[in-house]
Short mmCIF file of C-alpha atoms and ligand atoms in Angstrom, two decimals:
data_model
loop_
_atom_site.label_atom_id
_atom_site.label_comp_id
_atom_site.label_asym_id
_atom_site.label_seq_id
_atom_site.Cartn_x
_atom_site.Cartn_y
_atom_site.Cartn_z
CA MET A 311 9.58 -12.05 22.45
CA ASP A 312 9.08 -8.33 22.95
CA LYS A 313 6.00 -6.44 23.98
CA PHE A 314 5.14 -2.76 24.23
CA LEU A 315 4.16 -1.10 27.47
CA ILE A 316 2.17 2.02 26.70
CA ARG A 317 0.99 4.47 29.31
CA GLY A 318 -1.77 6.30 27.51
CA GLY A 319 -3.02 9.81 27.88
CA LYS A 320 0.14 11.76 27.04
CA LYS A 321 -0.31 14.69 24.68
CA LEU A 322 1.89 14.45 21.59
CA LYS A 323 4.02 17.38 20.58
CA GLY A 324 6.96 17.78 18.21
CA GLU A 325 8.28 16.40 14.94
CA ILE A 326 8.27 12.88 13.55
CA LYS A 327 10.36 12.03 10.49
CA ILE A 328 8.74 9.63 8.05
CA SER A 329 10.84 6.77 6.65
CA GLY A 330 10.95 5.42 3.12
CA ALA A 331 7.97 3.39 2.00
CA LYS A 332 8.08 -0.31 2.79
CA ASN A 333 5.84 -1.21 -0.13
CA ALA A 334 7.93 0.81 -2.57
CA SER A 335 11.20 -0.74 -1.36
CA LEU A 336 9.75 -4.22 -1.78
CA ALA A 337 9.14 -3.46 -5.46
CA LEU A 338 12.36 -1.51 -6.17
CA MET A 339 14.65 -4.15 -4.68
CA PRO A 340 13.57 -7.05 -6.96
CA ALA A 341 13.70 -4.69 -9.97
CA THR A 342 17.50 -4.75 -9.55
CA LEU A 343 17.38 -8.32 -10.93
CA LEU A 344 16.58 -6.84 -14.33
CA ALA A 345 20.15 -5.68 -15.09
CA SER A 346 23.58 -6.71 -13.81
CA GLY A 347 25.51 -4.14 -11.86
CA LYS A 348 25.48 -1.76 -8.93
CA TYR A 349 22.46 0.16 -7.72
CA GLU A 350 21.86 2.68 -4.97
CA LEU A 351 18.41 2.70 -3.40
CA TYR A 352 18.12 5.86 -1.32
CA ASN A 353 15.72 6.32 1.58
CA THR A 354 15.35 2.56 2.12
CA PRO A 355 13.71 1.89 5.49
CA ASN A 356 15.35 -0.54 7.89
CA LEU A 357 12.49 -2.98 8.45
CA LYS A 358 11.94 -6.67 8.91
CA ASP A 359 10.22 -6.99 5.50
CA VAL A 360 13.10 -5.20 3.78
CA ASN A 361 15.50 -7.56 5.52
CA THR A 362 13.43 -10.55 4.38
CA MET A 363 13.73 -9.27 0.80
CA ILE A 364 17.49 -8.84 1.33
CA LYS A 365 17.71 -12.47 2.49
CA LEU A 366 15.66 -13.70 -0.45
CA LEU A 367 17.70 -11.79 -3.05
CA SER A 368 20.96 -12.77 -1.28
CA SER A 369 19.97 -16.42 -1.69
CA MET A 370 20.00 -15.72 -5.45
CA GLY A 371 23.49 -14.22 -5.40
CA VAL A 372 22.68 -10.52 -4.94
CA THR A 373 24.88 -8.65 -2.44
CA PHE A 374 23.93 -5.67 -0.29
CA GLU A 375 25.55 -2.95 1.75
CA ARG A 376 23.67 -0.51 3.92
CA ASN A 377 24.88 2.96 4.78
CA ASN A 378 22.18 4.69 6.83
CA THR A 379 19.22 4.84 4.51
CA THR A 380 21.16 4.04 1.33
CA LEU A 381 21.02 0.43 0.26
CA SER A 382 23.73 -0.46 -2.25
CA VAL A 383 22.82 -3.49 -4.32
CA ASN A 384 25.10 -5.55 -6.53
CA THR A 385 23.49 -7.99 -8.97
CA PHE A 386 26.62 -9.17 -10.84
CA ARG A 387 26.46 -12.68 -9.50
CA VAL A 388 22.84 -13.77 -9.72
CA ASN A 389 22.98 -17.54 -10.07
CA LYS A 390 19.75 -18.87 -8.58
CA PHE A 391 16.25 -18.21 -9.77
CA GLU A 392 14.16 -19.47 -6.91
CA ALA A 393 12.09 -17.92 -4.14
CA PRO A 394 11.76 -20.71 -1.58
CA TYR A 395 8.77 -21.21 0.70
CA GLU A 396 10.77 -20.21 3.80
CA HIS A 397 10.95 -16.61 2.53
CA VAL A 398 7.63 -16.33 0.71
CA LYS A 399 5.68 -17.60 3.72
CA LYS A 400 7.12 -14.73 5.76
CA MET A 401 6.32 -12.10 3.19
CA ARG A 402 3.93 -12.28 0.25
CA ALA A 403 5.75 -9.50 -1.59
CA SER A 404 8.45 -12.10 -2.35
CA ILE A 405 6.34 -12.89 -5.40
CA TYR A 406 7.77 -9.69 -6.93
CA VAL A 407 10.82 -11.70 -8.06
CA LEU A 408 8.68 -13.66 -10.54
CA GLY A 409 8.44 -10.91 -13.18
CA PRO A 410 12.12 -9.89 -13.27
CA LEU A 411 13.42 -13.48 -13.13
CA ILE A 412 11.29 -14.74 -15.99
CA SER A 413 11.98 -11.77 -18.23
CA ARG A 414 15.72 -11.56 -17.60
CA TYR A 415 16.68 -15.20 -17.05
CA GLY A 416 13.81 -17.08 -18.71
CA LYS A 417 13.12 -19.14 -15.62
CA ALA A 418 11.69 -18.74 -12.14
CA LYS A 419 10.56 -21.00 -9.35
CA VAL A 420 8.54 -19.10 -6.78
CA SER A 421 6.64 -20.56 -3.86
CA LEU A 422 2.93 -19.78 -3.74
CA PRO A 423 2.28 -17.43 -0.82
CA GLY A 424 -0.58 -19.49 0.63
CA GLY A 425 -3.10 -18.12 3.12
CA CYS A 426 -2.99 -14.82 4.90
CA ALA A 427 -4.42 -13.33 8.08
CA TRP A 428 -6.70 -11.17 5.90
CA GLY A 429 -8.35 -14.15 4.21
CA PRO A 430 -7.65 -15.39 0.70
CA ARG A 431 -5.14 -13.34 -1.25
CA PRO A 432 -4.77 -15.07 -4.60
CA VAL A 433 -1.97 -14.43 -7.09
CA ASN A 434 -3.98 -15.50 -10.16
CA LEU A 435 -3.60 -12.07 -11.80
CA HIS A 436 0.21 -12.27 -11.58
CA ILE A 437 0.22 -15.76 -13.11
CA GLU A 438 -2.28 -14.99 -15.89
CA ALA A 439 -0.38 -11.86 -16.93
CA ILE A 440 2.99 -13.60 -17.07
CA LYS A 441 1.34 -16.40 -19.11
CA LYS A 442 -0.07 -13.82 -21.52
CA LEU A 443 3.47 -12.58 -22.04
CA GLY A 444 4.33 -16.05 -23.32
CA ALA A 445 5.74 -17.86 -20.29
CA LYS A 446 4.83 -21.49 -19.67
CA ILE A 447 3.67 -21.82 -16.10
CA GLU A 448 2.88 -24.88 -14.09
CA ILE A 449 2.00 -25.13 -10.44
CA ASP A 450 3.83 -28.01 -8.82
CA ARG A 451 3.62 -28.84 -5.14
CA GLY A 452 3.06 -25.29 -4.01
CA TYR A 453 5.50 -23.69 -6.43
CA ILE A 454 4.97 -21.55 -9.52
CA ILE A 455 7.39 -22.85 -12.13
CA ALA A 456 7.77 -20.45 -15.03
CA LYS A 457 9.82 -20.85 -18.20
CA ALA A 458 10.18 -18.76 -21.33
CA LYS A 459 12.74 -18.39 -24.13
CA LYS A 460 11.83 -14.75 -24.66
CA LEU A 461 8.68 -13.04 -23.40
CA LYS A 462 6.50 -11.36 -26.02
CA GLY A 463 4.49 -8.18 -25.53
CA ALA A 464 0.72 -8.63 -25.10
CA LYS A 465 -2.44 -6.82 -24.07
CA ILE A 466 -3.29 -7.46 -20.44
CA VAL A 467 -6.58 -6.32 -18.98
CA PHE A 468 -6.84 -6.77 -15.22
CA ASP A 469 -10.30 -7.45 -13.71
CA ILE A 470 -9.13 -5.86 -10.46
CA GLN A 471 -6.54 -3.13 -9.92
CA SER A 472 -3.75 -5.01 -8.21
CA VAL A 473 -0.58 -3.35 -6.96
CA GLY A 474 1.48 -6.55 -6.97
CA ALA A 475 0.23 -7.88 -10.31
CA THR A 476 0.83 -4.50 -11.97
CA GLY A 477 4.38 -4.37 -10.57
CA ASN A 478 5.18 -7.93 -11.61
CA THR A 479 3.75 -7.47 -15.10
CA LEU A 480 5.72 -4.25 -15.58
CA MET A 481 8.96 -5.93 -14.56
CA ALA A 482 8.25 -8.78 -16.97
CA ALA A 483 7.17 -6.59 -19.89
CA VAL A 484 10.11 -4.16 -19.90
CA LEU A 485 12.42 -6.81 -21.40
CA ALA A 486 9.77 -8.57 -23.56
CA LYS A 487 9.90 -8.41 -27.34
CA GLY A 488 7.45 -5.84 -28.68
CA SER A 489 4.81 -3.79 -26.96
CA THR A 490 2.63 -4.54 -23.97
CA LYS A 491 -0.49 -2.68 -22.89
CA ILE A 492 -1.74 -3.03 -19.32
CA GLU A 493 -5.32 -1.89 -18.77
CA ASN A 494 -6.78 -1.29 -15.31
CA ALA A 495 -3.27 -1.01 -13.86
CA ALA A 496 -2.78 0.05 -10.23
CA THR A 497 -1.87 3.73 -9.81
CA GLU A 498 -0.54 3.56 -6.24
CA PRO A 499 2.50 5.83 -5.67
CA GLU A 500 4.63 2.73 -5.02
CA ILE A 501 3.93 1.60 -8.61
CA THR A 502 4.81 5.07 -9.90
CA ASN A 503 8.08 4.87 -7.95
CA LEU A 504 8.79 1.50 -9.61
CA ILE A 505 8.00 2.91 -13.06
CA GLU A 506 10.37 5.81 -12.42
CA MET A 507 13.09 3.33 -11.52
CA LEU A 508 12.43 1.20 -14.60
CA ILE A 509 12.49 4.26 -16.87
CA SER A 510 15.78 5.38 -15.33
CA MET A 511 17.13 1.89 -16.14
CA GLY A 512 16.27 2.43 -19.81
CA ALA A 513 12.74 0.99 -19.95
CA LYS A 514 10.17 2.57 -22.26
CA ILE A 515 6.91 3.06 -20.40
CA ASN A 516 4.06 5.47 -21.13
CA GLY A 517 1.08 6.30 -18.97
CA ILE A 518 2.85 6.73 -15.63
CA GLY A 519 0.32 7.40 -12.86
CA THR A 520 -2.65 6.24 -14.99
CA THR A 521 -4.54 2.96 -15.30
CA ILE A 522 -3.29 2.36 -18.84
CA LEU A 523 0.38 1.57 -19.17
CA GLU A 524 2.13 1.04 -22.49
CA ILE A 525 5.49 -0.63 -22.49
CA GLU A 526 7.83 -1.02 -25.42
CA GLY A 527 10.22 -3.84 -24.60
CA VAL A 528 13.96 -3.14 -24.82
CA GLU A 529 16.87 -5.56 -25.34
CA GLU A 530 18.70 -4.54 -22.21
CA LEU A 531 18.44 -2.36 -19.13
CA HIS A 532 21.17 -0.81 -17.00
CA PRO A 533 21.57 -0.26 -13.23
CA THR A 534 20.45 2.98 -11.65
CA SER A 535 20.08 4.99 -8.46
CA ILE A 536 16.65 5.95 -7.17
CA LYS A 537 15.02 7.48 -4.12
CA THR A 538 12.30 5.50 -2.39
CA ILE A 539 9.18 7.56 -1.82
CA PRO A 540 8.13 8.36 1.77
CA ASP A 541 5.85 5.86 3.50
CA ARG A 542 2.32 7.23 3.16
CA ILE A 543 0.91 4.65 5.59
CA GLU A 544 3.43 5.52 8.30
CA ALA A 545 2.59 9.19 7.66
CA GLY A 546 -1.16 8.53 8.00
CA THR A 547 -0.64 6.44 11.14
CA MET A 548 1.40 9.17 12.85
CA LEU A 549 -1.18 11.82 11.94
CA ILE A 550 -3.91 9.72 13.50
CA ALA A 551 -1.73 9.41 16.62
CA GLY A 552 -1.66 13.21 16.67
CA ALA A 553 -5.42 13.41 16.25
CA MET A 554 -6.13 10.88 19.01
CA CYS A 555 -3.70 12.16 21.63
CA GLY A 556 -4.42 15.87 21.68
CA GLY A 557 -1.60 18.33 21.10
CA LYS A 558 0.08 19.14 17.84
CA ILE A 559 2.62 17.19 15.82
CA THR A 560 4.43 17.74 12.55
CA ILE A 561 5.42 14.88 10.31
CA THR A 562 8.38 15.64 8.10
CA ASN A 563 9.89 14.01 4.99
CA CYS A 564 6.51 12.96 3.69
CA GLU A 565 4.68 13.49 0.41
CA PRO A 566 1.40 15.25 1.33
CA LYS A 567 -0.21 14.64 -2.05
CA HIS A 568 0.06 10.86 -1.50
CA ILE A 569 -2.12 11.14 1.60
CA THR A 570 -4.79 13.52 0.31
CA SER A 571 -7.66 11.12 1.05
CA VAL A 572 -6.50 10.63 4.65
CA LEU A 573 -5.94 14.37 5.18
CA LEU A 574 -9.46 15.15 3.92
CA LYS A 575 -10.97 12.62 6.32
CA LEU A 576 -8.88 13.96 9.22
CA LYS A 577 -10.17 17.46 8.47
CA GLU A 578 -13.74 16.14 8.42
CA ALA A 579 -13.04 14.59 11.83
CA GLY A 580 -12.20 18.08 13.10
CA ALA A 581 -8.39 18.11 12.97
CA LYS A 582 -6.57 21.19 11.74
CA ILE A 583 -4.09 20.36 9.01
CA LYS A 584 -1.32 22.57 7.70
CA ILE A 585 0.84 21.50 4.77
CA SER A 586 4.23 23.07 4.19
CA GLY A 587 6.39 21.45 1.51
CA SER A 588 7.12 17.91 2.67
CA SER A 589 5.73 18.48 6.19
CA VAL A 590 2.23 18.19 7.57
CA THR A 591 1.19 19.60 10.93
CA ILE A 592 -1.87 18.28 12.66
CA SER A 593 -3.59 19.96 15.59
CA ALA A 594 -5.86 17.51 17.32
CA PRO A 595 -9.57 18.24 17.39
CA LYS A 596 -11.13 19.00 20.80
CA ILE A 597 -13.97 16.69 19.85
CA ILE A 598 -13.39 13.99 17.24
CA LYS A 599 -16.30 13.97 14.79
CA PRO A 600 -17.53 10.66 13.41
CA VAL A 601 -16.53 10.16 9.77
CA ASP A 602 -17.40 7.19 7.55
CA VAL A 603 -14.71 5.65 5.42
CA THR A 604 -14.77 3.20 2.53
CA THR A 605 -11.44 1.85 1.39
CA GLU A 606 -10.66 2.17 -2.31
CA VAL A 607 -7.70 1.83 -4.60
CA TYR A 608 -5.47 4.91 -4.87
CA PRO A 609 -6.22 7.82 -4.67
CA GLY A 610 -9.06 6.58 -2.45
CA PHE A 611 -8.73 5.86 1.26
CA PRO A 612 -6.16 3.04 1.63
CA THR A 613 -7.07 -0.35 3.08
CA ASP A 614 -3.72 -0.10 4.92
CA MET A 615 -5.25 2.77 6.99
CA GLN A 616 -8.58 1.08 7.74
CA ALA A 617 -7.56 -0.38 11.12
CA GLN A 618 -6.05 2.91 12.31
CA TRP A 619 -9.21 4.80 11.28
CA ILE A 620 -11.34 2.44 13.38
CA SER A 621 -9.13 3.32 16.37
CA LEU A 622 -9.68 7.02 15.78
CA MET A 623 -13.43 6.55 15.40
CA SER A 624 -13.53 4.63 18.70
CA LEU A 625 -13.05 8.03 20.34
CA ALA A 626 -15.39 10.02 18.10
CA LYS A 627 -18.55 11.67 19.35
CA GLY A 628 -21.12 9.60 17.49
CA ASN A 629 -21.47 6.71 15.06
CA SER A 630 -19.39 5.91 12.01
CA LYS A 631 -19.14 3.13 9.46
CA ILE A 632 -15.88 1.80 8.08
CA ILE A 633 -16.12 -0.45 5.02
CA ASP A 634 -13.20 -2.35 3.54
CA THR A 635 -13.83 -3.11 -0.13
CA ILE A 636 -10.29 -4.37 -0.84
CA TYR A 637 -9.92 -7.02 1.87
CA TYR A 638 -13.20 -8.24 3.29
CA ASP A 639 -11.64 -10.14 6.19
CA ARG A 640 -9.09 -7.61 7.34
CA PHE A 641 -10.60 -6.93 10.76
CA SER A 642 -8.55 -8.93 13.29
CA HIS A 643 -7.95 -5.69 15.21
CA VAL A 644 -11.64 -5.40 16.10
CA PRO A 645 -11.77 -7.90 19.01
CA GLU A 646 -8.50 -6.48 20.37
CA LEU A 647 -9.76 -2.89 20.19
CA GLN A 648 -12.89 -4.05 22.01
CA ARG A 649 -10.66 -5.13 24.92
CA LEU A 650 -9.64 -1.48 25.23
CA GLY A 651 -13.29 -0.47 25.43
CA ALA A 652 -13.97 0.31 21.77
CA ASN A 653 -17.55 -0.12 20.74
CA ILE A 654 -17.48 -1.87 17.37
CA ASN A 655 -20.04 -4.04 15.67
CA LEU A 656 -18.61 -5.97 12.75
CA ILE A 657 -20.84 -7.47 10.09
CA GLU A 658 -18.93 -8.89 7.16
CA ASN A 659 -16.73 -6.06 5.86
CA ILE A 660 -18.58 -3.25 7.61
CA ALA A 661 -17.47 -2.04 11.04
CA SER A 662 -20.01 0.17 12.79
CA VAL A 663 -18.32 2.16 15.51
CA THR A 664 -19.98 4.02 18.35
CA GLY A 665 -17.39 6.35 19.79
CA SER A 666 -16.64 6.22 23.52
CA LYS A 667 -15.53 9.10 25.72
CA LYS A 668 -12.47 7.14 26.72
CA LEU A 669 -10.64 3.89 26.15
CA THR A 670 -9.04 2.00 29.01
CA SER A 671 -5.91 -0.11 29.16
CA ALA A 672 -5.85 -3.88 28.68
CA LYS A 673 -3.62 -6.68 27.45
CA VAL A 674 -3.94 -6.92 23.69
CA MET A 675 -2.30 -8.89 20.93
CA SER A 676 -0.98 -7.80 17.54
CA THR A 677 -2.30 -9.94 14.72
CA ASP A 678 -0.90 -8.27 11.64
CA LEU A 679 0.99 -5.16 10.69
CA ARG A 680 -1.71 -2.49 10.45
CA ALA A 681 -3.87 -4.13 13.13
CA SER A 682 -0.87 -3.67 15.44
CA ALA A 683 -0.64 0.00 14.49
CA ALA A 684 -4.32 0.41 15.38
CA LEU A 685 -3.68 -1.08 18.82
CA ILE A 686 -0.72 1.21 19.47
CA LEU A 687 -2.86 4.23 18.57
CA ALA A 688 -5.69 3.15 20.83
CA ALA A 689 -3.26 2.38 23.66
CA LEU A 690 -1.64 5.83 23.33
CA ALA A 691 -5.03 7.38 23.97
CA ALA A 692 -6.27 4.87 26.58
CA LYS A 693 -6.21 5.45 30.33
CA GLY A 694 -3.65 3.28 32.12
CA VAL A 695 -0.88 0.96 30.96
CA THR A 696 -1.64 -1.24 27.95
CA GLU A 697 0.49 -4.24 27.12
CA VAL A 698 0.72 -5.03 23.42
CA PHE A 699 2.01 -8.53 22.65
CA ARG A 700 3.43 -10.04 19.44
CA ILE A 701 4.80 -6.74 18.21
CA TYR A 702 7.03 -8.50 15.67
CA HIS A 703 4.20 -7.82 13.21
CA LEU A 704 4.77 -4.12 13.73
CA ASP A 705 8.50 -4.39 13.08
CA ARG A 706 7.70 -5.61 9.56
CA GLY A 707 6.56 -2.17 8.50
CA TYR A 708 7.27 0.61 11.02
CA GLU A 709 10.84 1.75 11.55
CA GLU A 710 11.60 2.46 15.22
CA ILE A 711 7.99 3.36 15.93
CA GLU A 712 8.51 3.55 19.68
CA LYS A 713 11.50 5.90 19.35
CA LYS A 714 9.60 8.16 16.98
CA LEU A 715 6.54 8.29 19.22
CA ARG A 716 8.66 8.79 22.35
CA SER A 717 10.38 11.76 20.72
CA ALA A 718 6.92 13.33 20.45
CA GLY A 719 6.17 12.72 24.12
CA ALA A 720 4.50 9.29 24.11
CA ASP A 721 5.16 6.94 27.01
CA ILE A 722 5.96 3.72 25.17
CA SER A 723 8.67 1.17 25.82
CA ARG A 724 9.70 -2.15 24.34
CA VAL A 725 10.42 -4.83 26.90
CA ALA A 726 11.18 -8.54 26.71
CA SER A 727 8.22 -10.69 27.59
CA GLU A 728 7.80 -14.33 28.56
CA GLU A 729 4.11 -14.04 27.87
CA TYR A 730 3.08 -13.72 24.21
C1 LIG B 1354 -0.31 -4.34 -1.79
C2 LIG B 1354 0.35 -3.86 -0.53
C3 LIG B 1354 -0.60 -4.01 0.66
C4 LIG B 1354 -1.92 -3.29 0.37
C5 LIG B 1354 -2.50 -3.76 -0.96
C6 LIG B 1354 -3.73 -3.00 -1.36
C7 LIG B 1354 2.65 -4.36 -0.99
C8 LIG B 1354 3.85 -5.16 -0.65
N1 LIG B 1354 1.54 -4.64 -0.31
O1 LIG B 1354 -0.57 -5.73 -1.63
O2 LIG B 1354 0.01 -3.42 1.81
O3 LIG B 1354 -2.85 -3.56 1.39
O4 LIG B 1354 -1.51 -3.61 -2.00
O5 LIG B 1354 -3.45 -1.64 -1.46
O6 LIG B 1354 2.72 -3.46 -1.80
N2 LIG B 1354 -6.06 -9.87 -6.03
C9 LIG B 1354 -6.55 -10.97 -6.73
N3 LIG B 1354 -5.66 -11.69 -7.48
C10 LIG B 1354 -4.34 -11.38 -7.59
C11 LIG B 1354 -3.86 -10.25 -6.89
C12 LIG B 1354 -4.74 -9.52 -6.10
O7 LIG B 1354 -7.72 -11.29 -6.66
O8 LIG B 1354 -3.61 -12.07 -8.30
C13 LIG B 1354 -6.98 -9.05 -5.20
C14 LIG B 1354 -6.62 -9.08 -3.72
O9 LIG B 1354 -7.14 -10.22 -3.07
C15 LIG B 1354 -7.22 -7.77 -3.25
C16 LIG B 1354 -7.05 -6.85 -4.44
O10 LIG B 1354 -6.82 -7.69 -5.56
O11 LIG B 1354 -8.59 -7.91 -2.98
C17 LIG B 1354 -5.90 -5.88 -4.33
O12 LIG B 1354 -4.72 -6.58 -3.94
P1 LIG B 1354 -3.29 -6.12 -4.43
O13 LIG B 1354 -3.34 -4.72 -4.87
O14 LIG B 1354 -2.74 -7.13 -5.37
O15 LIG B 1354 -2.46 -6.21 -3.08
P2 LIG B 1354 -0.94 -6.59 -2.91
O16 LIG B 1354 -0.16 -6.15 -4.08
O17 LIG B 1354 -0.82 -8.02 -2.48
#
């Protein structure tokens, strides 16, 4: 197993190119099940989660070819309609195959994702919505078994705005008979990217970017080519690296309007931000000001940036409160950040942080994707050499993070480790 060795305290300087968005790719790839043929998915990041989705779809008969960031997909020979436990347990987003399989093929067998490091993450909204569209669903020994002759449009009102349930319902409704209305839909950019893809395949969808989506089912869709949006969480993570390490970095190939909430908070923390087209330059503040954050659905501050914000606040001059309203238990980074000297008091979903003048190196362990990112950030700013174990979590969602950070002057290397 690999670990990172990070010698903290280096100022960052230079440009970092942002990859395509993991969470968009994980929705666009299963959407190819909706019509037979050849697709090109541009700006697809090369990540462990994307490769897990490739393996899952390959097990159904889909074939892939990668040329740099273009993923060519061929869905002519889909002959299996199952997402087995071995894939779903690795990646919850595997549930995205449920909607397209049931609407296109009238059957789907998808393993339930089970528990998660962030506490319970149910899929009840996905199941209820697909049922509303007329599918018969039973849960049998850990599997969702769905059947339908032809889905029928329906009105679906979500209690909670859910990215995954909105994506799945959209992919089911586009081929249903009649019209579907989704109320309280998620408006995350990854969903907008999916809607753009579906529309370019011939789907009829109104309300793009809003919480009310109206879909008029069509008989058939056709393959398409689409560009994956830039990864707004990678962008936010790199900007926080810039803020924590002094110096000045520019992130390129990003979509600044997708990270407005993060940019506003970074400005409040004292960073200077300059936007130019698809680039954002951050000049680190001399003194990091404490800034409270409450995670919200888009366009609010993303839960996927909560851990990284706690790292930044660990170096602020004063006290801040970080509240996660989306995932109450998503704080496994807190005890690890404390090893680096961060002063954090966690009560339920509220982290109260008292900034320290400096963090110091330690051995720490990655526990999930964004928690790992938070540790890397803290280690980049900490005095001494930090060892970060179990970095396979990080490889799920950050493409070549160490190379990108090194190109901006960070001292970070990946080495094999017996200890993990
Ligand atoms: C997606 C993202 C994840 C991000 C999250 C919230 C992907 C692959 N992952 O996850 O990185 O942190 O959005 O922005 O895109 N919920 C239910 N029942 C359901 C579904 C969700 O109660 O059936 C709850 C969840 O527990 C959570 C909230 O709804 O509290 C939002 O979750 P959701 O938007 O569905 O997250 P994901 O799509 O799983």
